[in-house]
Coordinates of C-alpha atoms in Angstrom, one line a residue:
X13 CA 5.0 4.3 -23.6
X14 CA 7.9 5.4 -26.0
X15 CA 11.5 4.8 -24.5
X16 CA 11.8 8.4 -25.7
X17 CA 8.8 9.2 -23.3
X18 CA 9.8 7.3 -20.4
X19 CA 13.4 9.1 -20.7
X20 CA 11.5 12.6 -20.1
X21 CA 8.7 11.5 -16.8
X22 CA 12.6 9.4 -15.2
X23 CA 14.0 13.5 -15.6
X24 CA 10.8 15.1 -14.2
X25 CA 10.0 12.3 -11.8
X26 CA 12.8 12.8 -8.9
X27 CA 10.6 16.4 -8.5
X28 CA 7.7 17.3 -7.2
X29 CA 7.2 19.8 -9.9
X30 CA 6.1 17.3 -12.6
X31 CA 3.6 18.1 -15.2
X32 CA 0.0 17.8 -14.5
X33 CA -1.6 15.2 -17.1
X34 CA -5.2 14.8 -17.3
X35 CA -6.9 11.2 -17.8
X36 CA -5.3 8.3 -16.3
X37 CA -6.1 5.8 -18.5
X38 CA -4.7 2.7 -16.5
X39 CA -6.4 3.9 -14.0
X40 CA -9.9 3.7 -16.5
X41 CA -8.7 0.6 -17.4
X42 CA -8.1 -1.2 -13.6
X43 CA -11.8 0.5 -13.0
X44 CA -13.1 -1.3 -16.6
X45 CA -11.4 -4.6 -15.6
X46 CA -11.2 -4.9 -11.7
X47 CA -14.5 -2.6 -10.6
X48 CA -17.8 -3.5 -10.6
X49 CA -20.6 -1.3 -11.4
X50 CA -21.6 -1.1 -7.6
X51 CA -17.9 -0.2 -6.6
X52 CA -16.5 -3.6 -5.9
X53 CA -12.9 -4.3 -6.6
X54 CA -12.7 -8.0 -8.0
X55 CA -9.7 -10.3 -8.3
X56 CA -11.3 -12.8 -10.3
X57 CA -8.0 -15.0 -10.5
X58 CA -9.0 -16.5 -7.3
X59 CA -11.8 -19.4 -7.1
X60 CA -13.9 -17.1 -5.1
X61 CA -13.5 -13.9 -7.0
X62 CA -12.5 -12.7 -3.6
X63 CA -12.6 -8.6 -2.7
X64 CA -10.0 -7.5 0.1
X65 CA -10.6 -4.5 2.1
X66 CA -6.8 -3.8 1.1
X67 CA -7.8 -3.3 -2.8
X68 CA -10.7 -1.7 -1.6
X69 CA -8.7 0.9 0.1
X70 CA -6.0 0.9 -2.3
X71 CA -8.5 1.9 -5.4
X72 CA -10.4 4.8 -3.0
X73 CA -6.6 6.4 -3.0
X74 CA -6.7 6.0 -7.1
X75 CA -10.0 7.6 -7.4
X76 CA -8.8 10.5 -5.4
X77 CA -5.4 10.4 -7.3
X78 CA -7.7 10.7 -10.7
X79 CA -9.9 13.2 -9.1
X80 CA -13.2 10.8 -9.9
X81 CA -15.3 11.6 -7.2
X82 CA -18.0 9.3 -8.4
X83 CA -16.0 6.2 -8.5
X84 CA -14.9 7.3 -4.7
X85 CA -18.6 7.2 -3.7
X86 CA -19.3 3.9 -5.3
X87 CA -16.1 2.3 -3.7
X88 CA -16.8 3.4 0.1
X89 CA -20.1 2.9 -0.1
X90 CA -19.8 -0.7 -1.3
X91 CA -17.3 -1.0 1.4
X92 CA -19.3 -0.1 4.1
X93 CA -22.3 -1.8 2.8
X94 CA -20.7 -5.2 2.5
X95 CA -17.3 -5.0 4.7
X96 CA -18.5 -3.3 7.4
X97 CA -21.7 -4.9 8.0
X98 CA -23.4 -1.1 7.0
X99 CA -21.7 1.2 9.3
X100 CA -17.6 2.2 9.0
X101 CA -18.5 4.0 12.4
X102 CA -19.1 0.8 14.3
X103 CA -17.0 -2.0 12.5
X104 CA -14.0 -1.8 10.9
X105 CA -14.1 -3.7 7.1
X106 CA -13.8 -7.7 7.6
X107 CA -10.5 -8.4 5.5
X108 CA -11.9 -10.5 2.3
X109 CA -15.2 -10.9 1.0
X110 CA -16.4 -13.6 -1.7
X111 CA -17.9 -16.3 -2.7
X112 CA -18.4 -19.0 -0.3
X113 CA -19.0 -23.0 -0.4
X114 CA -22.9 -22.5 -0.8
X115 CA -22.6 -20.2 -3.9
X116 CA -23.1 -17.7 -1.2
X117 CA -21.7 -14.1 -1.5
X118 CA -21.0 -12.8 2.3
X119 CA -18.0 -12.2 4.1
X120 CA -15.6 -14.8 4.4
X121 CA -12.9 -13.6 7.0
X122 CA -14.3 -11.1 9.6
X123 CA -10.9 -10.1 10.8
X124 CA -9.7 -6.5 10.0
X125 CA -6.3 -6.3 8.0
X126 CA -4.2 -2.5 9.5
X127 CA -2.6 -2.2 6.2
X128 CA -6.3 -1.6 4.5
X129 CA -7.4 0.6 7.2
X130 CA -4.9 2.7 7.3
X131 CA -5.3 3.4 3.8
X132 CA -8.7 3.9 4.2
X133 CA -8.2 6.4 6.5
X134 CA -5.6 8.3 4.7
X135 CA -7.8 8.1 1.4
X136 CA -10.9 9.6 3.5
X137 CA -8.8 12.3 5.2
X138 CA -7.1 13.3 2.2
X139 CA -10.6 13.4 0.2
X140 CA -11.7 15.7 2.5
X141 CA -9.2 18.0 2.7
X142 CA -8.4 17.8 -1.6
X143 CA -12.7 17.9 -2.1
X144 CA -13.7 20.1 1.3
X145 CA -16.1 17.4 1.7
X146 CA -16.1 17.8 5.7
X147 CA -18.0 13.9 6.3
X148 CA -15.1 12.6 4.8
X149 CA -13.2 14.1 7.2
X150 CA -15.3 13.3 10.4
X151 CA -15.2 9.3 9.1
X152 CA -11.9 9.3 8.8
X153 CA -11.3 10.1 12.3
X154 CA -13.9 7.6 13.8
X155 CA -12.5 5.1 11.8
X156 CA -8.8 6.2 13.0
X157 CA -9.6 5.9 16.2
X158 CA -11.0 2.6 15.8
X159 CA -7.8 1.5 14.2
X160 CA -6.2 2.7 17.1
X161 CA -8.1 1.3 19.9
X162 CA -8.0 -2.0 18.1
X163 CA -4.7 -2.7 16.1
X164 CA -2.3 -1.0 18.1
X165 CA -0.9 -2.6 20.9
X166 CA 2.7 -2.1 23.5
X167 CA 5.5 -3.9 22.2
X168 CA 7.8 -4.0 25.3
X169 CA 10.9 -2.5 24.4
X170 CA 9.8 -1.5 20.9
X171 CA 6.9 1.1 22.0
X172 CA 3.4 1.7 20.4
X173 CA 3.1 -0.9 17.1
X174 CA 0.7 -1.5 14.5
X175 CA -0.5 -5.2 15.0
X176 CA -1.1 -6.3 11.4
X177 CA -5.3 -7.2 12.8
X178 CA -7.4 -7.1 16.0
X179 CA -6.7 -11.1 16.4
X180 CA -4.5 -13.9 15.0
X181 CA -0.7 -11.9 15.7
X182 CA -0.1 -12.0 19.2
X183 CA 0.2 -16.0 19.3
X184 CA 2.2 -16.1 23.1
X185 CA 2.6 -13.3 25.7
X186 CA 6.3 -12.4 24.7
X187 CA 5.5 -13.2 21.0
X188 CA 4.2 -11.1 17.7
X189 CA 3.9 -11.6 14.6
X190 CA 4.6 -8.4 12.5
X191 CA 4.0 -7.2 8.8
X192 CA 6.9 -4.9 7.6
X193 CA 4.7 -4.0 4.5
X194 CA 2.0 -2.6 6.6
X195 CA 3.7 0.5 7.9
X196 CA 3.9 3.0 4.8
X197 CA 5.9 5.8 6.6
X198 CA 4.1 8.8 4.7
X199 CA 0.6 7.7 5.9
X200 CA 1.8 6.8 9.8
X201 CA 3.1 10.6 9.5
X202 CA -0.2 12.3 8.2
X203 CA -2.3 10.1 10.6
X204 CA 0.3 11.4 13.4
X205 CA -1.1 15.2 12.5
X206 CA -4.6 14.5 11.5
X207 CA -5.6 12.6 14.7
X208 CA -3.4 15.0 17.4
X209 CA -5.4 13.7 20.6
X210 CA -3.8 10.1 20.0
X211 CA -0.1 9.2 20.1
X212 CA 0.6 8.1 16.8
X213 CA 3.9 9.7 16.2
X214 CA 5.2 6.5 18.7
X215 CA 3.6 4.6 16.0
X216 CA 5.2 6.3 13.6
X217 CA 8.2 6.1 15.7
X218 CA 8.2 2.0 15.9
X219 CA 7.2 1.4 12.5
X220 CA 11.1 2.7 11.9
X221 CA 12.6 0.2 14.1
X222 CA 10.1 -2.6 12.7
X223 CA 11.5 -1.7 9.5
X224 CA 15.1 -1.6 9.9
X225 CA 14.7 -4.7 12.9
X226 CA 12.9 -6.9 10.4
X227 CA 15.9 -6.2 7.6
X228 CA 19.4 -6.8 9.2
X229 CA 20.6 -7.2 5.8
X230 CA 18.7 -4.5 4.2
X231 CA 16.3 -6.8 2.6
X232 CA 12.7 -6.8 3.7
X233 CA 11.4 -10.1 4.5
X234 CA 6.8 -10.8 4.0
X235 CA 6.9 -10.9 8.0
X236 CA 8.9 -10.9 11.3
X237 CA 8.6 -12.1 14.9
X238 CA 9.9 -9.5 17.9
X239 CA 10.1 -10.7 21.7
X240 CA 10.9 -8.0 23.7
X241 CA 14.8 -8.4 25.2
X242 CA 15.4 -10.6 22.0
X243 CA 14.7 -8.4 19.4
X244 CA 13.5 -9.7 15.9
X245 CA 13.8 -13.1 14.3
X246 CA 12.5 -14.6 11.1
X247 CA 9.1 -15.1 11.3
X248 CA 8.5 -19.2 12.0
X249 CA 5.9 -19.7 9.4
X250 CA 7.3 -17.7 6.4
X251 CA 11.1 -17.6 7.3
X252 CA 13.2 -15.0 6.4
X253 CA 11.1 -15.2 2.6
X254 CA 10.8 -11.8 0.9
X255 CA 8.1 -11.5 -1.8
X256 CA 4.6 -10.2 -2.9
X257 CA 4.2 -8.7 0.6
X258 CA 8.0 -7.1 0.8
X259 CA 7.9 -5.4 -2.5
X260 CA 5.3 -3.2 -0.8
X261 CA 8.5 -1.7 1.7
X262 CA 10.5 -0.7 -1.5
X263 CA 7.3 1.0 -3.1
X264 CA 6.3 2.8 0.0
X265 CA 10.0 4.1 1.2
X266 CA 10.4 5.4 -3.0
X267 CA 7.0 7.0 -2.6
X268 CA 8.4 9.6 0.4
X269 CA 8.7 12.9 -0.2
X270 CA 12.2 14.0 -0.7
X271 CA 12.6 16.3 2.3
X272 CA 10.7 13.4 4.4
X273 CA 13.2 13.0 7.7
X274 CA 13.3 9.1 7.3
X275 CA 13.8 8.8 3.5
X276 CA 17.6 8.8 3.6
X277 CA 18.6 6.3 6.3
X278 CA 15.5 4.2 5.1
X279 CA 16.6 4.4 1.1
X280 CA 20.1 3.2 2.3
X281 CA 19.7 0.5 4.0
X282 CA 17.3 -1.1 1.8
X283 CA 19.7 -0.2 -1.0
X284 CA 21.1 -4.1 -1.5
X285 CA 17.9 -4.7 -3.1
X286 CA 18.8 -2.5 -6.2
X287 CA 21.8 -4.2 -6.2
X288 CA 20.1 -7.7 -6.7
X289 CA 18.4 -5.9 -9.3
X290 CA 21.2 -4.6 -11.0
X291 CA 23.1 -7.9 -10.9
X292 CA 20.3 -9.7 -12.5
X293 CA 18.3 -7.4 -14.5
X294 CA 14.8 -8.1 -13.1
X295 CA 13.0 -8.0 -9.9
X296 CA 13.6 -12.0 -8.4
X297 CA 9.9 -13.4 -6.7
X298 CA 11.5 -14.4 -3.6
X299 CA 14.3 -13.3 -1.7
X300 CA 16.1 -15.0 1.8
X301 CA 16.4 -11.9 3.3
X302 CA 18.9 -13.4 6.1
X303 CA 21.1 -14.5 3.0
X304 CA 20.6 -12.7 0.1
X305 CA 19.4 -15.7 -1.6
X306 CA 17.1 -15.1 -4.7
X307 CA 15.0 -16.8 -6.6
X308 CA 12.6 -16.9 -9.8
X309 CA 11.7 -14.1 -11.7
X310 CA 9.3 -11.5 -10.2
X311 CA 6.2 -10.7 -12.1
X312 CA 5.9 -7.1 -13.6
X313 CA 4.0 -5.5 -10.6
X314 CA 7.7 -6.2 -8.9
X315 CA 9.4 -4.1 -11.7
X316 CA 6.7 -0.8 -11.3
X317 CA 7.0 -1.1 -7.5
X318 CA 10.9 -0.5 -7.7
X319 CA 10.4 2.0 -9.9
X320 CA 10.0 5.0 -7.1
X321 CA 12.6 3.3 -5.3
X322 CA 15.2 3.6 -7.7
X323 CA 14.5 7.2 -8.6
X324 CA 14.8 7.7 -4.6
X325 CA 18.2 5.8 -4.0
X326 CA 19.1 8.4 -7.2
X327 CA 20.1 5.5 -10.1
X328 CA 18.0 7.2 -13.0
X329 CA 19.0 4.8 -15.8
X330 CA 17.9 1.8 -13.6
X331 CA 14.4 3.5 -13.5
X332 CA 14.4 4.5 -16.8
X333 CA 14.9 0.3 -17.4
X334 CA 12.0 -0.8 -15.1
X335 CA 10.1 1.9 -17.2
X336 CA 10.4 0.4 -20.6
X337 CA 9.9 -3.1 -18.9
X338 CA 6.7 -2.4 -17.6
X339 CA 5.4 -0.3 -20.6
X340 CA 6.4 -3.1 -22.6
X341 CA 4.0 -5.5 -20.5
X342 CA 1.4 -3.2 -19.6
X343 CA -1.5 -5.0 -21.6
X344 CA -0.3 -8.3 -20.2
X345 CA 0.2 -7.3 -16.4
X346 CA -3.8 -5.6 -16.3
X347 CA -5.0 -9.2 -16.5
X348 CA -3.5 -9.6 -12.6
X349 CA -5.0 -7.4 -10.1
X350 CA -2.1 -7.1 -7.6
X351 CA 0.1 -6.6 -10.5
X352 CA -1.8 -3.9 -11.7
X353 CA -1.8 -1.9 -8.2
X354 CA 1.8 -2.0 -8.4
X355 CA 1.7 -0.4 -11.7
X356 CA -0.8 2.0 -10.6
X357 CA 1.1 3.1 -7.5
X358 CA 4.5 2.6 -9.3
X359 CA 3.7 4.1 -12.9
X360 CA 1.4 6.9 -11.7
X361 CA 4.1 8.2 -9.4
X362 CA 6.5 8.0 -12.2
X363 CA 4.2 9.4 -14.8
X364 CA 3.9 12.7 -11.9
X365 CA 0.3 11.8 -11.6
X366 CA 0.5 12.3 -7.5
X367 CA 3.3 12.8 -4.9
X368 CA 3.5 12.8 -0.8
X369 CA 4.3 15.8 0.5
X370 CA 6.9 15.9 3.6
X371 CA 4.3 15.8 6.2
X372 CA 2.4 12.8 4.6
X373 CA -0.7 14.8 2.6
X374 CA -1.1 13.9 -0.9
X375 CA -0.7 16.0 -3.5
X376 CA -2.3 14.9 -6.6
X377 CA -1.6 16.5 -10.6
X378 CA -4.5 17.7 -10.8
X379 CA -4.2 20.3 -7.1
X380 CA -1.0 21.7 -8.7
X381 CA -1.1 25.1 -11.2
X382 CA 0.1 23.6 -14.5

């Protein structure tokens, strides 16, 4: 992308009123490098070419955002063949999928991960609402409640939380382990109004105070630890460490609508990342976010994520930077999945290929009258 180019999408990008382009081609390139023909997303850097049900969910919301119906299909129905042991009515998808010891290819962790289903949810709701494709509709809600029967859970003092999966985060009676990064405010809010009969405005309501707990400082640490009557701490096996799961807060809080109620308090107090960003000129891979302490340079994924972000907090020119960084590293970054779901998420919103609207539904280029 031109600098000249990136200048106009930074001026168009802060409104919901951006133009309507027509192909995504990163998105036909993620699908050329990451997808298989049968609808499974790859991330072949690993030893087991491992699938996640997060990518999974992740590239169903980009097939919607392109409005390829086709690719959609292929993706869920991989998914429930292979995560969800045949049926996403029954099971929830098992977390990660690859290659095993034996040369086998099954599922290797069983466990759900929220942050995928949540997503898979939204994307299945929001299909059938943007395609009038009713069974997407109807799954989305069994799945839902699933989610909700399983992964929520009372946090005394705190109220209805997400747990981040169905086992593995609730270590000692008074004790949970949390995932700030899980808890992308626009989807609680849609999921609040699509699935009325269960309380999930309190879960909307918590993710706020998990948010703003987890970051005294206004830096999102990878995970926390509350105990009712103490509060929140830094989690005892990654610290106070801020990295490839934190960057998801900034992405998701720069993704809200504008008239969203929580966008303003939220954008300020995460603000102090923009300013480590402005001090050094790129995205660091690790913050302390007790401290302030960074470190390392962040890989390009980092720079597209903070890209909404920075439009949000209102600093143009900063997004207009992060712009030309990552069109200058485009053809590097698709050679890294995660790196090239930031860009997706951080790049399409900037390009105007999809926005949130206040209540949470999506609304994608290609819905708008251009």
């Amino acid at each position: 992308m031109a600098a000249a180019t990136v200048v106009f999408v930074a001026g168009m990008s802060a409104s919901a009123a951006a133009s309507c382009p027509s192909q995504w081609p990163d998105w036909e390139q993620f699908k050329a490098r990451f997808i298989s023909v049968d609808g499974r997303v790859i991330d072949s850097s690993t030893p087991r070419a491992v699938t996640v049900s997060e990518g999974q969910a992740y590239a169903l919301f980009f097939a919607l955002v392109a409005d390829d119906r086709r690719q959609f299909g292929r993706l869920l129905e991989w998914t429930e063949n292979n995560l969800a042991a045949g049926d996403l009515t029954r099971n929830l998808p098992a977390w990660q999928w690859g290659r095993r010891d034996d040369g086998q290819w099954a599922v290797l962790d069983a466990n759900p991960a929220a942050d995928a289903d949540v997503w898979l949810v939204y994307a299945l709701d929001q299909a059938g609402r943007l395609w009038q494709e009713p069974y997407y509709r109807s799954l989305s809600a069994v799945i839902a409640r699933q989610v909700f029967a399983r992964e929520t859970a009372e946090l005394g003092g705190l109220g209805l939380g997400l747990l981040p999966a169905p086992e593995g985060f609730h270590p000692a009676p008074d004790l949970w382990r949390l995932n700030p990064s899980y808890l992308p405010p626009m989807l609680l809010r849609a999921l609040a109004r699509s699935q009325p009969e269960r309380p999930w405005g309190r879960v909307l309501d918590s993710s706020e105070q998990v948010l703003v707990g987890a970051a005294p400082g206004g830096l999102a640490p990878d995970w926390v630890e509350y105990r009712p009557g103490r509060g929140f701490s830094p989690d005892s096996i990654t610290r106070a460490t801020g990295s490839y799961d934190a960057i998801r807060v900034y992405l998701w809080l720069g993704l809200m609508a504008e008239a969203a109620p929580e966008r303003p308090g939220l954008v300020r107090h995460f603000a102090p990342m923009l300013e480590l960003l402005r001090a050094d000129g790129w995205p660091p891979e690790t913050i302390d976010a007790l401290s302030g302490r960074a470190q390392g340079r962040g890989p390009v994924g980092f720079a597209a994520a903070l890209l909404p972000f920075a439009v949000a907090a209102g600093d143009h020119a900063l997004a207009v930077r992060l712009a030309q960084q990552v069109a200058q590293q485009r053809d590097a970054l698709r050679e890294r999945y995660y790196d090239t779901v930031l860009m997706l998420f951080g790049m399409g919103w900037f390009e105007g290929r999809y926005r949130f609207a206040a209540e949470g539904d999506l609304v994608p280029a290609w819905s708008r009258a251009c």
